[in-house]
PDB file of C-alpha atoms in Angstrom:
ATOM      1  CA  UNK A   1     -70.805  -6.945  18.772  1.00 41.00           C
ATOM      2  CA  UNK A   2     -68.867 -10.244  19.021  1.00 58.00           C
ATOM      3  CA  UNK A   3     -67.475 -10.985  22.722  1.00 83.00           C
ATOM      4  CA  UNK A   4     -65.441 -13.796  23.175  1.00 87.00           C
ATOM      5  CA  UNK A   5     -65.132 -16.257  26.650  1.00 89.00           C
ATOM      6  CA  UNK A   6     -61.892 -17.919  26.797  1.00 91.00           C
ATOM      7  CA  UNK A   7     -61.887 -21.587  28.052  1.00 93.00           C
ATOM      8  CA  UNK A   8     -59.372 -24.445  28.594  1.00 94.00           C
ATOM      9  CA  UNK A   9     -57.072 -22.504  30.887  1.00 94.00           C
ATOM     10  CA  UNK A  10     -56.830 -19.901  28.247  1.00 94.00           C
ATOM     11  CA  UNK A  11     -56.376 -16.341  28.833  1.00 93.00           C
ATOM     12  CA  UNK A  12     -57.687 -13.435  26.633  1.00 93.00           C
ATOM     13  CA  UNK A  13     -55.314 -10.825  25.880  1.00 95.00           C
ATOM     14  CA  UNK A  14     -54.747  -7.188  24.120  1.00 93.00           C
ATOM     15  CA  UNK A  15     -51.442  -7.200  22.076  1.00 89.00           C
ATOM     16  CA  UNK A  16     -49.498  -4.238  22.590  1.00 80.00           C
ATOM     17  CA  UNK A  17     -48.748  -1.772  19.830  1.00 69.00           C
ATOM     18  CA  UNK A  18     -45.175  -2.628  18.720  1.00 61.00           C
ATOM     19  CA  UNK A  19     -42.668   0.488  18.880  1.00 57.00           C
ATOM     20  CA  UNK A  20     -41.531   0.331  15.445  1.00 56.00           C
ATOM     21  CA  UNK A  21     -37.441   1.360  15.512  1.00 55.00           C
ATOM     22  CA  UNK A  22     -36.894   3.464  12.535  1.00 57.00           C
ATOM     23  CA  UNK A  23     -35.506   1.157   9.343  1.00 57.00           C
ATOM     24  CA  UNK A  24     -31.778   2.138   8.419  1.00 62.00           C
ATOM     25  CA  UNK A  25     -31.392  -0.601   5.627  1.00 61.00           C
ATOM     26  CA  UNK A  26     -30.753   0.103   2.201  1.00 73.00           C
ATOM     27  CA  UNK A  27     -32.685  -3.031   1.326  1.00 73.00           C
ATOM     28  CA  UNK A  28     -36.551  -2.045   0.634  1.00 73.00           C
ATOM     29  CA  UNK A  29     -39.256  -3.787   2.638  1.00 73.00           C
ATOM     30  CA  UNK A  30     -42.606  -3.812   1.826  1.00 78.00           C
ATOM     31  CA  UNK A  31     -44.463  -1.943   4.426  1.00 73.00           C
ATOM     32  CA  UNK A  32     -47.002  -4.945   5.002  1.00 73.00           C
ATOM     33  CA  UNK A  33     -44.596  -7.606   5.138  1.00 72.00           C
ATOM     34  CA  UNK A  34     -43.845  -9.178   8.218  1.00 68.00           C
ATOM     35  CA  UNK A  35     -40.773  -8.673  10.032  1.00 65.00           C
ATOM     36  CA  UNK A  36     -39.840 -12.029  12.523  1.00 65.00           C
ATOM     37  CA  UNK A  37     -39.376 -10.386  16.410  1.00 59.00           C
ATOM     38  CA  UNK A  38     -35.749 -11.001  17.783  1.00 76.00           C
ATOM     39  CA  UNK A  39     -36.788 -11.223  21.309  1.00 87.00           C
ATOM     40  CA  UNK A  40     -38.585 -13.951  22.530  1.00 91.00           C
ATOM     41  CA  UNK A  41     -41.412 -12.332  25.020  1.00 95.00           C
ATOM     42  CA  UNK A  42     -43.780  -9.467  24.884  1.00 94.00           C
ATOM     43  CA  UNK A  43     -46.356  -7.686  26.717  1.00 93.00           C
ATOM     44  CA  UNK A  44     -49.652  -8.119  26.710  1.00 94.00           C
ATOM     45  CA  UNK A  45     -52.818  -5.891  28.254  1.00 92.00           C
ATOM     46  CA  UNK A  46     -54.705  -8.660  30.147  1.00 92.00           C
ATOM     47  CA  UNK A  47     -58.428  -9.202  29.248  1.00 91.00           C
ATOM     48  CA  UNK A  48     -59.934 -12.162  30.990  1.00 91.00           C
ATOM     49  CA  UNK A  49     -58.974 -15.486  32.374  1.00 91.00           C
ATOM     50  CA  UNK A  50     -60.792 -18.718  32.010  1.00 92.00           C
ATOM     51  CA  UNK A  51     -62.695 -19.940  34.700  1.00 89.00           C
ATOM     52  CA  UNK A  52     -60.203 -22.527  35.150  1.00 91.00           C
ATOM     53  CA  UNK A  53     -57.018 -21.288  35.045  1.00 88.00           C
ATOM     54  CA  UNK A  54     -55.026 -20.683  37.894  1.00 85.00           C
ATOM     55  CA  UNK A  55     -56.236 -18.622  41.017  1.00 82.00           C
ATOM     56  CA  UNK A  56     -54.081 -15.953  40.159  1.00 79.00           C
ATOM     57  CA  UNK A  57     -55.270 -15.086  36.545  1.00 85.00           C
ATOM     58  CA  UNK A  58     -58.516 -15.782  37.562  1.00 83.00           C
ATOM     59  CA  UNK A  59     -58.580 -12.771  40.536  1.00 79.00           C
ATOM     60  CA  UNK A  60     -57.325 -10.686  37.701  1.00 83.00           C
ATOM     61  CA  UNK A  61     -60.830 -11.220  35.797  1.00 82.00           C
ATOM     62  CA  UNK A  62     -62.555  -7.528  35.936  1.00 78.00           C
ATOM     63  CA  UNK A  63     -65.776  -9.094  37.916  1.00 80.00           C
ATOM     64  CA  UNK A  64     -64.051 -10.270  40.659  1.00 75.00           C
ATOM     65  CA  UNK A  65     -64.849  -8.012  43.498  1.00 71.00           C
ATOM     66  CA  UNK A  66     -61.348  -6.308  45.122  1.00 66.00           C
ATOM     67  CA  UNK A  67     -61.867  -8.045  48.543  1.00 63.00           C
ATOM     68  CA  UNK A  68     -62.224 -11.092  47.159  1.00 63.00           C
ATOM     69  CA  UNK A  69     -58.836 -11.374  45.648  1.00 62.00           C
ATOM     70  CA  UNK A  70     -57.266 -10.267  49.259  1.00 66.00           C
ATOM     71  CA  UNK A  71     -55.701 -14.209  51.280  1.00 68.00           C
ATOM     72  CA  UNK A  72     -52.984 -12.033  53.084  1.00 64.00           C
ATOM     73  CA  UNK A  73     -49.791 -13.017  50.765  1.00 66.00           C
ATOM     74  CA  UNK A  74     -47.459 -10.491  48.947  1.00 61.00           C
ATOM     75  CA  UNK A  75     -48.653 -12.022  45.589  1.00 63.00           C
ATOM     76  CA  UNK A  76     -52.510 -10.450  46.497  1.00 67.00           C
ATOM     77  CA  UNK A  77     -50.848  -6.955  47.151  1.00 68.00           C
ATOM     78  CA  UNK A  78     -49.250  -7.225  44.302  1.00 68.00           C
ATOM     79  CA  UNK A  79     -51.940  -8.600  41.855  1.00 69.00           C
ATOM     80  CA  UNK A  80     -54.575  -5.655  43.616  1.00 70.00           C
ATOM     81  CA  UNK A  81     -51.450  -3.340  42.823  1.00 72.00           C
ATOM     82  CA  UNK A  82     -51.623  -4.100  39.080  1.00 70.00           C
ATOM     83  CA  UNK A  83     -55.432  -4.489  39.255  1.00 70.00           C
ATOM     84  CA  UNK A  84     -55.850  -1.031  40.658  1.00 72.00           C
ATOM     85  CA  UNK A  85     -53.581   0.926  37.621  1.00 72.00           C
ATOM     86  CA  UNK A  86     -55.847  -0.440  35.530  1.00 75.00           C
ATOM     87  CA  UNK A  87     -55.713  -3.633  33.138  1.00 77.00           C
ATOM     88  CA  UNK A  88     -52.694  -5.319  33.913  1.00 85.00           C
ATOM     89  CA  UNK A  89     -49.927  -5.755  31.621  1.00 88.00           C
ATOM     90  CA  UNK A  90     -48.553  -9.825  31.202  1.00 91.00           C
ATOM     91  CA  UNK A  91     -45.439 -11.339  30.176  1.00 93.00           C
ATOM     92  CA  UNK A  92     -45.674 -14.156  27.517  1.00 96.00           C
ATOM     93  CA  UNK A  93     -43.859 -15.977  24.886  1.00 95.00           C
ATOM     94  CA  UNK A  94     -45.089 -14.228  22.260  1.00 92.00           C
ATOM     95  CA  UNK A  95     -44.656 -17.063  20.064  1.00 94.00           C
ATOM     96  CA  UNK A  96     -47.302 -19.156  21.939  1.00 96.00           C
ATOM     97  CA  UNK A  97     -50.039 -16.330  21.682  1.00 96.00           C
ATOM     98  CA  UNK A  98     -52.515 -17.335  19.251  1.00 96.00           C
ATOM     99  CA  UNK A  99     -54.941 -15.394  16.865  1.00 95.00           C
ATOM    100  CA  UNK A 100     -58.267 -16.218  16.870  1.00 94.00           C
ATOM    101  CA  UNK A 101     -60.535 -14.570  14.283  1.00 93.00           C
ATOM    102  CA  UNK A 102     -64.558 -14.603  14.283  1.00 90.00           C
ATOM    103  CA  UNK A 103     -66.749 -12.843  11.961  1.00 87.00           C
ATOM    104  CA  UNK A 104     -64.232 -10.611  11.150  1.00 89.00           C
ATOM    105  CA  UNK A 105     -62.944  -9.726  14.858  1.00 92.00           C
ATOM    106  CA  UNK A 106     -59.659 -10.900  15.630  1.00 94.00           C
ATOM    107  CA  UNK A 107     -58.720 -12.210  19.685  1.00 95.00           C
ATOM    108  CA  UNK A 108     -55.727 -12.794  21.156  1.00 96.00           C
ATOM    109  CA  UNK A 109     -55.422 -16.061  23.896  1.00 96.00           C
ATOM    110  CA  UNK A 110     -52.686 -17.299  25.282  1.00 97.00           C
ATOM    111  CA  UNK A 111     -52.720 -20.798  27.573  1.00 96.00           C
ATOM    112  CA  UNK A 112     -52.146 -19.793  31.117  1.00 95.00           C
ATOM    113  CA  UNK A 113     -48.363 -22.182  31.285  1.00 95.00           C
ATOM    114  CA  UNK A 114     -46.974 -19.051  28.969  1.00 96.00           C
ATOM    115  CA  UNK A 115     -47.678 -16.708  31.038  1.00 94.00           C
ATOM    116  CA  UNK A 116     -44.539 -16.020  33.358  1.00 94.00           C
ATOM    117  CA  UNK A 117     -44.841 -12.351  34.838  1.00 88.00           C
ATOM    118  CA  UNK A 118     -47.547  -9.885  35.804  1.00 85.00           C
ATOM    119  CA  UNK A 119     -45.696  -6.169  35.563  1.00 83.00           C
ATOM    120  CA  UNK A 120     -46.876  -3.599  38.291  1.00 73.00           C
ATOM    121  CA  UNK A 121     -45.331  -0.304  37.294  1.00 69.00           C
TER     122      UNK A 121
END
């Protein structure tokens, strides 16, 4: 099994399955061909964060121990919020996410400055 680490203030990320919108053009596309995203950011299931990104990403990391993430500011209640519905789901430009592939397994990272929202639903 092939793990990967991310480092340089990189974060490791799960794309999201895109909702494909039924097609109601009468031009043909092949089914493997790919079709350019209109909007600009995604989300992303959250993996891991380098050990030296940001505070924030790195409390996210699934190691860190829940009372270590707690300083007493709204932003810890609600990163544990997110943390505690399982892996948290990250806003990015999607166009900055970058696919990394090794011995045939394929990552997703993203550098920390493209992250710009954690969603708590």
């Amino acid at each position: 099994m092939c793990k990967f680490k991310p480092f340089n203030k990189h974060v490791l990320v799960k794309k999201t399955a895109d909702k494909k919108s039924p097609d109601l053009s009468p031009v043909l596309i092949p089914e493997d061909a790919k079709m350019e995203s209109k909007e600009r950011y995604c989300l992303v299931d959250f993996i891991c964060a380098s050990t030296d990104c940001e505070d924030f990403l790195k409390r996210l990391n699934p190691e860190t121990p829940t009372w270590a993430t707690q300083t007493g500011t709204m932003d810890d209640v609600f990163t544990t919020s997110a943390i505690a519905k399982g892996r948290p789901s990250l806003v990015v430009d999607q166009s900055m996410i970058e696919a990394v592939k090794i011995s045939d397994k394929l990552f997703h990272v993203v550098h920390q400055n493209y992250i710009v929202g954690i969603i708590d639903e």
